[in-house]
mmCIF file of C-alpha atoms in Angstrom:
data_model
loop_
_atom_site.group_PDB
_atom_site.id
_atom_site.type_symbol
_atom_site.label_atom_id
_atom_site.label_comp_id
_atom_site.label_asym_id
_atom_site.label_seq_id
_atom_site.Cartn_x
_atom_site.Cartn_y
_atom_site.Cartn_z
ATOM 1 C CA UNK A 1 84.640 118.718 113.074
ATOM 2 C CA UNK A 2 85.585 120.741 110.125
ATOM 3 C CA UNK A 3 86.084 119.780 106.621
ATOM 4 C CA UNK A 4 87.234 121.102 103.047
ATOM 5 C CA UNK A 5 86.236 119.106 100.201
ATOM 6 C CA UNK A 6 88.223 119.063 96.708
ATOM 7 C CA UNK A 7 86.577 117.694 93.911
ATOM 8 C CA UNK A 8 88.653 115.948 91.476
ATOM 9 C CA UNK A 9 87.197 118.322 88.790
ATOM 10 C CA UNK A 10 88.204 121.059 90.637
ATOM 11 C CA UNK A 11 91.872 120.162 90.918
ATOM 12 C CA UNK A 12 94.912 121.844 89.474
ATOM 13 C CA UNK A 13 96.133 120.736 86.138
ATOM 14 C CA UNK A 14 100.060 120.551 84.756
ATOM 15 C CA UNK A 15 100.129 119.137 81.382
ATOM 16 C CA UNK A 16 103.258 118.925 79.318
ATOM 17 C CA UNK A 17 103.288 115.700 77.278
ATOM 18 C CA UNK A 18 104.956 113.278 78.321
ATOM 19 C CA UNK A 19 103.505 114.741 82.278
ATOM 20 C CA UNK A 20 100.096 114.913 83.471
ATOM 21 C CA UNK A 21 99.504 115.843 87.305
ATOM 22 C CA UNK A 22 96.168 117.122 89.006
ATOM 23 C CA UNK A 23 96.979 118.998 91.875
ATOM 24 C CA UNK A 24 94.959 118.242 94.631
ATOM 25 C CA UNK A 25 96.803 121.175 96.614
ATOM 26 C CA UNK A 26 98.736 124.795 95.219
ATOM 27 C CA UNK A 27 101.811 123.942 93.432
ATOM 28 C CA UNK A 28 104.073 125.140 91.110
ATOM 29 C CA UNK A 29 101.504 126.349 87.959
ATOM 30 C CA UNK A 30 98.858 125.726 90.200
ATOM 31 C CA UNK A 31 98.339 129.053 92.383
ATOM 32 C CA UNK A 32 95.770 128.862 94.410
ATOM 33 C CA UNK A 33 95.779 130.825 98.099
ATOM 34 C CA UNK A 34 93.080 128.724 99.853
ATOM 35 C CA UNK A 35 94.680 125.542 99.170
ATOM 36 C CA UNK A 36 98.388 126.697 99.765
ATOM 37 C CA UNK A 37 99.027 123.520 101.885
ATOM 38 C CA UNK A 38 97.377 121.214 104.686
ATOM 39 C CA UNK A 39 99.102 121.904 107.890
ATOM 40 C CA UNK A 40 102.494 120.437 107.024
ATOM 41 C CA UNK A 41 101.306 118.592 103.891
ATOM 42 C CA UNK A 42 102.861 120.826 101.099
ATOM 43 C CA UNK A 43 102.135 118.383 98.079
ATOM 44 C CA UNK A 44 99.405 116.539 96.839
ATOM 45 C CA UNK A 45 100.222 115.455 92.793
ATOM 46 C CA UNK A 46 98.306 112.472 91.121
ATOM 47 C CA UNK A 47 101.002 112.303 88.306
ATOM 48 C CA UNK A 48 100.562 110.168 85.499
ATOM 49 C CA UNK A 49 103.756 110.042 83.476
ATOM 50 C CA UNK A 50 103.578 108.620 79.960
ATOM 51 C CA UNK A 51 105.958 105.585 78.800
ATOM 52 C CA UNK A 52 109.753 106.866 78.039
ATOM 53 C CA UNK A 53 108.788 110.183 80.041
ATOM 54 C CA UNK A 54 110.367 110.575 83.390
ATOM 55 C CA UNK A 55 111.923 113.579 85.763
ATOM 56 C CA UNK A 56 115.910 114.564 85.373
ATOM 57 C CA UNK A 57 118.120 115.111 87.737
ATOM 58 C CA UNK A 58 117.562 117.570 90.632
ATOM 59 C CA UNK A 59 117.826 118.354 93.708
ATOM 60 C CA UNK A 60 115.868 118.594 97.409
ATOM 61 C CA UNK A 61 116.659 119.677 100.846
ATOM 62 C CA UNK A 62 114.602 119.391 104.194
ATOM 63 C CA UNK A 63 111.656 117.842 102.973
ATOM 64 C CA UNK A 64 110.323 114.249 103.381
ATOM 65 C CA UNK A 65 108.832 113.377 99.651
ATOM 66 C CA UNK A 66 106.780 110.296 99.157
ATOM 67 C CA UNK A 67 105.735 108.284 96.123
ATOM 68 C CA UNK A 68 102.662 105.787 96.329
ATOM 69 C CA UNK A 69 103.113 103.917 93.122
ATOM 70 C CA UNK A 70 99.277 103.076 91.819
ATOM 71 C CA UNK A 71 100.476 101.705 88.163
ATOM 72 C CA UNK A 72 103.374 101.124 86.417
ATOM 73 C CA UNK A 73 107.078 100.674 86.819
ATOM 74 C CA UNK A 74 109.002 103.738 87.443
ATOM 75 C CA UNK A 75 113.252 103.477 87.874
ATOM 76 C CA UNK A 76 114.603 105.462 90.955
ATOM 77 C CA UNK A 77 118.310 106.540 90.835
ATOM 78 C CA UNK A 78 119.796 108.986 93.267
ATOM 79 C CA UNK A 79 123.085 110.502 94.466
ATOM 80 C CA UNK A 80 123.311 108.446 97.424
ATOM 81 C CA UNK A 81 123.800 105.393 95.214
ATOM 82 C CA UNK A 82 120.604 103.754 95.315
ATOM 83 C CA UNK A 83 119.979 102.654 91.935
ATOM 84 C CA UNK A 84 116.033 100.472 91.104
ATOM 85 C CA UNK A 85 112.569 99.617 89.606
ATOM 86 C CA UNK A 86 109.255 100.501 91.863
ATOM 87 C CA UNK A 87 106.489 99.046 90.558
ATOM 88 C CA UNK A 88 102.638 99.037 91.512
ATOM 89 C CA UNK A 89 101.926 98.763 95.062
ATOM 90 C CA UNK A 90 105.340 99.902 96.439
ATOM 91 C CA UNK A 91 105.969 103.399 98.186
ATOM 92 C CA UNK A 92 109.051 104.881 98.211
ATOM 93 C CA UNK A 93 110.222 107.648 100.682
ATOM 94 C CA UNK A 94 113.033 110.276 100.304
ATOM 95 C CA UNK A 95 114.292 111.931 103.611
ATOM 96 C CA UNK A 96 115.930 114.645 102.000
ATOM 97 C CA UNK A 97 117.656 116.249 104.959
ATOM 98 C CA UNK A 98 121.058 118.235 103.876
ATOM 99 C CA UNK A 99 120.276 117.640 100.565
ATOM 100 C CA UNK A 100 119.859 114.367 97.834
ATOM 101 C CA UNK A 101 119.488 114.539 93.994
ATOM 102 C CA UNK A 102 117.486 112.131 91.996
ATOM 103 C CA UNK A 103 115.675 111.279 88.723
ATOM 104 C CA UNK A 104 112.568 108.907 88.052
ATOM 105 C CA UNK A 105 111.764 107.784 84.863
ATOM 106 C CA UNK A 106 108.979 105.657 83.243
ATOM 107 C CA UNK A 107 110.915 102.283 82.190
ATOM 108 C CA UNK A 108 107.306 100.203 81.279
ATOM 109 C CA UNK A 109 105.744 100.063 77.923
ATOM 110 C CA UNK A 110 102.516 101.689 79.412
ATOM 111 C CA UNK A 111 101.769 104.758 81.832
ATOM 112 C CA UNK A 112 102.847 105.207 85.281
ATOM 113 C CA UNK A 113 100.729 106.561 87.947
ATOM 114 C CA UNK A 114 101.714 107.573 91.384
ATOM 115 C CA UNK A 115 100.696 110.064 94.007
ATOM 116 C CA UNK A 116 103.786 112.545 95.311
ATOM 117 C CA UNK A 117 103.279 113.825 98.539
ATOM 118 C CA UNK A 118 105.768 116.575 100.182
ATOM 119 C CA UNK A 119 105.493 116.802 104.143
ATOM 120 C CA UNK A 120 107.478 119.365 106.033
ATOM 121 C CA UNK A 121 110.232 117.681 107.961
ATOM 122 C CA UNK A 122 110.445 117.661 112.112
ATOM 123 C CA UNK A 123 114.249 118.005 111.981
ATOM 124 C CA UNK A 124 116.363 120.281 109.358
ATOM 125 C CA UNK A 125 119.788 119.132 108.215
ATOM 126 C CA UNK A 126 119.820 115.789 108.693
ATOM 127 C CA UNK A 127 121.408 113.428 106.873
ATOM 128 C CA UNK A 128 119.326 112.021 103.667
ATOM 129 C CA UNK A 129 117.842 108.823 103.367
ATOM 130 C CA UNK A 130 116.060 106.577 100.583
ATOM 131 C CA UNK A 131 113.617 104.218 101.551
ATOM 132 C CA UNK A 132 111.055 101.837 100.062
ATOM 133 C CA UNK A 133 108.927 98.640 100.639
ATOM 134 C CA UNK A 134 106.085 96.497 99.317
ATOM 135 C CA UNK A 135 102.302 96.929 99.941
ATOM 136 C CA UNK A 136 100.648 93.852 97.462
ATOM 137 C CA UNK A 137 97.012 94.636 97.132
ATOM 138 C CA UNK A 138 95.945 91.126 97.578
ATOM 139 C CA UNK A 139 97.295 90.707 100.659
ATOM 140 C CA UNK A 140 95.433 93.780 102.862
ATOM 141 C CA UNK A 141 92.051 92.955 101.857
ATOM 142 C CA UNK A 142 89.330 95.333 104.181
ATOM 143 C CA UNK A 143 91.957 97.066 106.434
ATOM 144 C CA UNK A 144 93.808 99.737 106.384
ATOM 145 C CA UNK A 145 97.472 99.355 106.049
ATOM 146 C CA UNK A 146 100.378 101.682 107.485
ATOM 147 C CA UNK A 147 102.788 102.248 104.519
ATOM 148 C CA UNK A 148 104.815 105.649 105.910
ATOM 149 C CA UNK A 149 104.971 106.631 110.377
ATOM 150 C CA UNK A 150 107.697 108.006 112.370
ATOM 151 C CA UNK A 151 108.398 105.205 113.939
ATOM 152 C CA UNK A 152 110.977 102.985 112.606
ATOM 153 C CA UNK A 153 109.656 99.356 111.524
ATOM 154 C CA UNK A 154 110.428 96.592 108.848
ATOM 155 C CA UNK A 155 106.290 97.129 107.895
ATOM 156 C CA UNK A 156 106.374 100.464 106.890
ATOM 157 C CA UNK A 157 108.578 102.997 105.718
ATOM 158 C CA UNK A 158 109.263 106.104 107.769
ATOM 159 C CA UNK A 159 110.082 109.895 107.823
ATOM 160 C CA UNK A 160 111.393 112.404 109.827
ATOM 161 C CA UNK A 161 108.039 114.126 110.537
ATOM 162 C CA UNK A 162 105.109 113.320 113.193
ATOM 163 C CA UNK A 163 102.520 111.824 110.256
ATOM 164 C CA UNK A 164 101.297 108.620 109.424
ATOM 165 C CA UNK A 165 99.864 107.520 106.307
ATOM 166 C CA UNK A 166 97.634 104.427 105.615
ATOM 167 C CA UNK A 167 96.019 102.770 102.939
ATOM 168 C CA UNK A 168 92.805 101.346 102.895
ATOM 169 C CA UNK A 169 91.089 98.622 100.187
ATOM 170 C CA UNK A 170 87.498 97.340 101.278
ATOM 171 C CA UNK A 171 85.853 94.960 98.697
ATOM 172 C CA UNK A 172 82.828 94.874 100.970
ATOM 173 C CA UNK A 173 81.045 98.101 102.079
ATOM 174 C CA UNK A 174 82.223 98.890 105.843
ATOM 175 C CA UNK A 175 82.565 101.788 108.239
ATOM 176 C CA UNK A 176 86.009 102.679 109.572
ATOM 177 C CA UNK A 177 86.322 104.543 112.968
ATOM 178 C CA UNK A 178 89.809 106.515 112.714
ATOM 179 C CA UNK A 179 91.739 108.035 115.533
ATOM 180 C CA UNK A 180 94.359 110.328 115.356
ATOM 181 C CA UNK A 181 97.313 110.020 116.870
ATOM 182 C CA UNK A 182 97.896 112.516 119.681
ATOM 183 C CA UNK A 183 100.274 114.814 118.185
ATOM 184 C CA UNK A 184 98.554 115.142 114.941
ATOM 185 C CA UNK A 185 95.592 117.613 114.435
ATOM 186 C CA UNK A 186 94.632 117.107 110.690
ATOM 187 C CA UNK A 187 93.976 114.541 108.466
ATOM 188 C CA UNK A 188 93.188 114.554 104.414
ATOM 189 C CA UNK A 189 91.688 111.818 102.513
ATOM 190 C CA UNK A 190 91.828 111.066 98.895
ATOM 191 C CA UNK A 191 89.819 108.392 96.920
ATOM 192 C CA UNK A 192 91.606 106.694 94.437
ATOM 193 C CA UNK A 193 88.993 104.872 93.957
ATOM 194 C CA UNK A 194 85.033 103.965 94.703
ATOM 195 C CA UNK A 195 83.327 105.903 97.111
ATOM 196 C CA UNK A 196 83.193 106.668 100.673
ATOM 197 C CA UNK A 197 80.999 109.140 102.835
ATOM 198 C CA UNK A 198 82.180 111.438 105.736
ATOM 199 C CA UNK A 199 79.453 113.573 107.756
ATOM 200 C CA UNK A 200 77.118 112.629 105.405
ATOM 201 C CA UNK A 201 79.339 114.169 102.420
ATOM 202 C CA UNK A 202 80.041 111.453 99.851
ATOM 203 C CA UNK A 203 83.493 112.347 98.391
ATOM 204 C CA UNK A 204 83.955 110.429 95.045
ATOM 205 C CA UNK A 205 87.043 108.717 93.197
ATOM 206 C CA UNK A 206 90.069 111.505 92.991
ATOM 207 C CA UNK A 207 87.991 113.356 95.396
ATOM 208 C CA UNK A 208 90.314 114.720 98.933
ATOM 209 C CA UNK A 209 88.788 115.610 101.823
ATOM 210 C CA UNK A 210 90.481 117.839 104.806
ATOM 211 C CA UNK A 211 89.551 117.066 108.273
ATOM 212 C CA UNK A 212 90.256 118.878 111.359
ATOM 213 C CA UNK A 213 89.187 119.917 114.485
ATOM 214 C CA UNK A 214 88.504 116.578 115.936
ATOM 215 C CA UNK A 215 90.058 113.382 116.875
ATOM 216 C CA UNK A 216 88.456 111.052 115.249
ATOM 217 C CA UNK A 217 86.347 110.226 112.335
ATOM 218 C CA UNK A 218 84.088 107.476 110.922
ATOM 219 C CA UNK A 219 84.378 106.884 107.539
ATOM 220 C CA UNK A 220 82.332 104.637 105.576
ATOM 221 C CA UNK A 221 83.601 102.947 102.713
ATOM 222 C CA UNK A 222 81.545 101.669 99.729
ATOM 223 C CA UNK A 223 81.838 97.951 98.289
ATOM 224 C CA UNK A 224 85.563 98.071 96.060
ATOM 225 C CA UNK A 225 87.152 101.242 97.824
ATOM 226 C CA UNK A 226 90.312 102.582 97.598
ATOM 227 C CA UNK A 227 91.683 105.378 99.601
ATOM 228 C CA UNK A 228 94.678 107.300 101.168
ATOM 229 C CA UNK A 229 95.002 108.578 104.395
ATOM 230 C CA UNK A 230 97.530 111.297 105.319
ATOM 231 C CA UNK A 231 97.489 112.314 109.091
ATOM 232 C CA UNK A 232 99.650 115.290 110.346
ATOM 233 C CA UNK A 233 100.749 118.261 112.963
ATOM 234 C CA UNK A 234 99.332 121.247 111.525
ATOM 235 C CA UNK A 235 102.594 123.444 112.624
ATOM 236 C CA UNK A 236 106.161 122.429 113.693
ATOM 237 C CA UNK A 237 105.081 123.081 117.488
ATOM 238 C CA UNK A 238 103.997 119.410 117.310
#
């Protein structure tokens, strides 16, 4: 097994007011050639956007972009008519396909955090879609919960890629054994928060983790852990 481990200190940094996002991975002001992407996860922003602040109107095409709301309420409007509020604990997906516009802006009286996450689509040119659903804290206790697959479901939302994403919340301390699905080679945790150790590396809140060459992993979580799991082909081959 391999593994590449970000710090959160070392993360990129985009600050322009009313915007804050530490780039876990090389975007936009963030160039950085040895984290240029994970396989086909393009994206890794924590954003924190402050209250009235929000993104204008703009476009995407052929990309599957996913927001994992961690505070806040954030409105979501977009060109294929879908007009609403996301709060805490929701994830929202855009399929953008041929091609969608969309703003997000901060409607609370306090900030919004959220992680965006850009994964390279299976399928190019195919028609957009908006999708989002309900993950309340309280009710996935020590487990880990699949928010985004492939597959189609009422449980989870889903994309037009080969990945899976899960979240996990452990109030007690607890190993998890992982296995990856068959078509998927690479997997990248993030901490939002607590503590959990990997191969004997302890990787820390806002801390990511890359994993590959391996099928599996054991990862143990400390007592009041939070964390993100993002499983994924490493090339469209898969």
């Amino acid at each position: 097994m391999k593994t590449r481990l970000t710090r959160a200190a070392e993360r990129g940094l985009k600050d322009i007011g009313w915007l804050k996002s530490n780039l876990s991975l090389s975007f936009g002001p963030y160039p950085d050639p040895e984290r240029s992407g994970f396989g086909l996860l393009r994206v890794f922003n924590d954003d924190v956007v402050q209250a009235g602040g929000g993104f204008g109107i703009h476009g995407h095409a052929n990309m599957e972009i996913i927001s994992v709301m961690l505070a806040g309420s954030m409105n979501h409007k977009d060109t294929l008519g879908y007009t609403e509020v996301v709060h805490q604990d929701w994830v929202q997906i855009m399929s953008a396909g041929s091609g969608l516009r969309h703003e997000e802006h901060n409607v609370g009286d306090t900030d919004v955090n959220f992680l965006q996450i850009w994964i390279e689509p299976k399928l190019q040119n195919v028609g957009p879609r908006y999708q989002r659903r309900q993950f309340p804290e309280a009710k996935r206790p020590n487990q880990l919960t699949t928010i985004v697959s492939n597959e189609e479901g009422q449980a989870h939302c889903w994309i037009n890629q080969n990945a899976k994403l899960s979240l996990g919340y452990y109030t007690e301390a607890q190993t998890v054994d992982y296995t990856f699905k068959p078509l998927n080679k690479l997997l990248f945790l993030f901490v939002i928060s607590g503590s959990v150790t990997v191969a004997g590396q302890e990787v820390g809140t806002r801390d990511s983790l890359g994993i590959w060459e391996t099928d599996s992993v054991s990862i143990e979580a400390a007592a009041d852990t939070r964390f993100l799991l993002i499983e994924c082909p490493i090339t469209h081959l898969s």
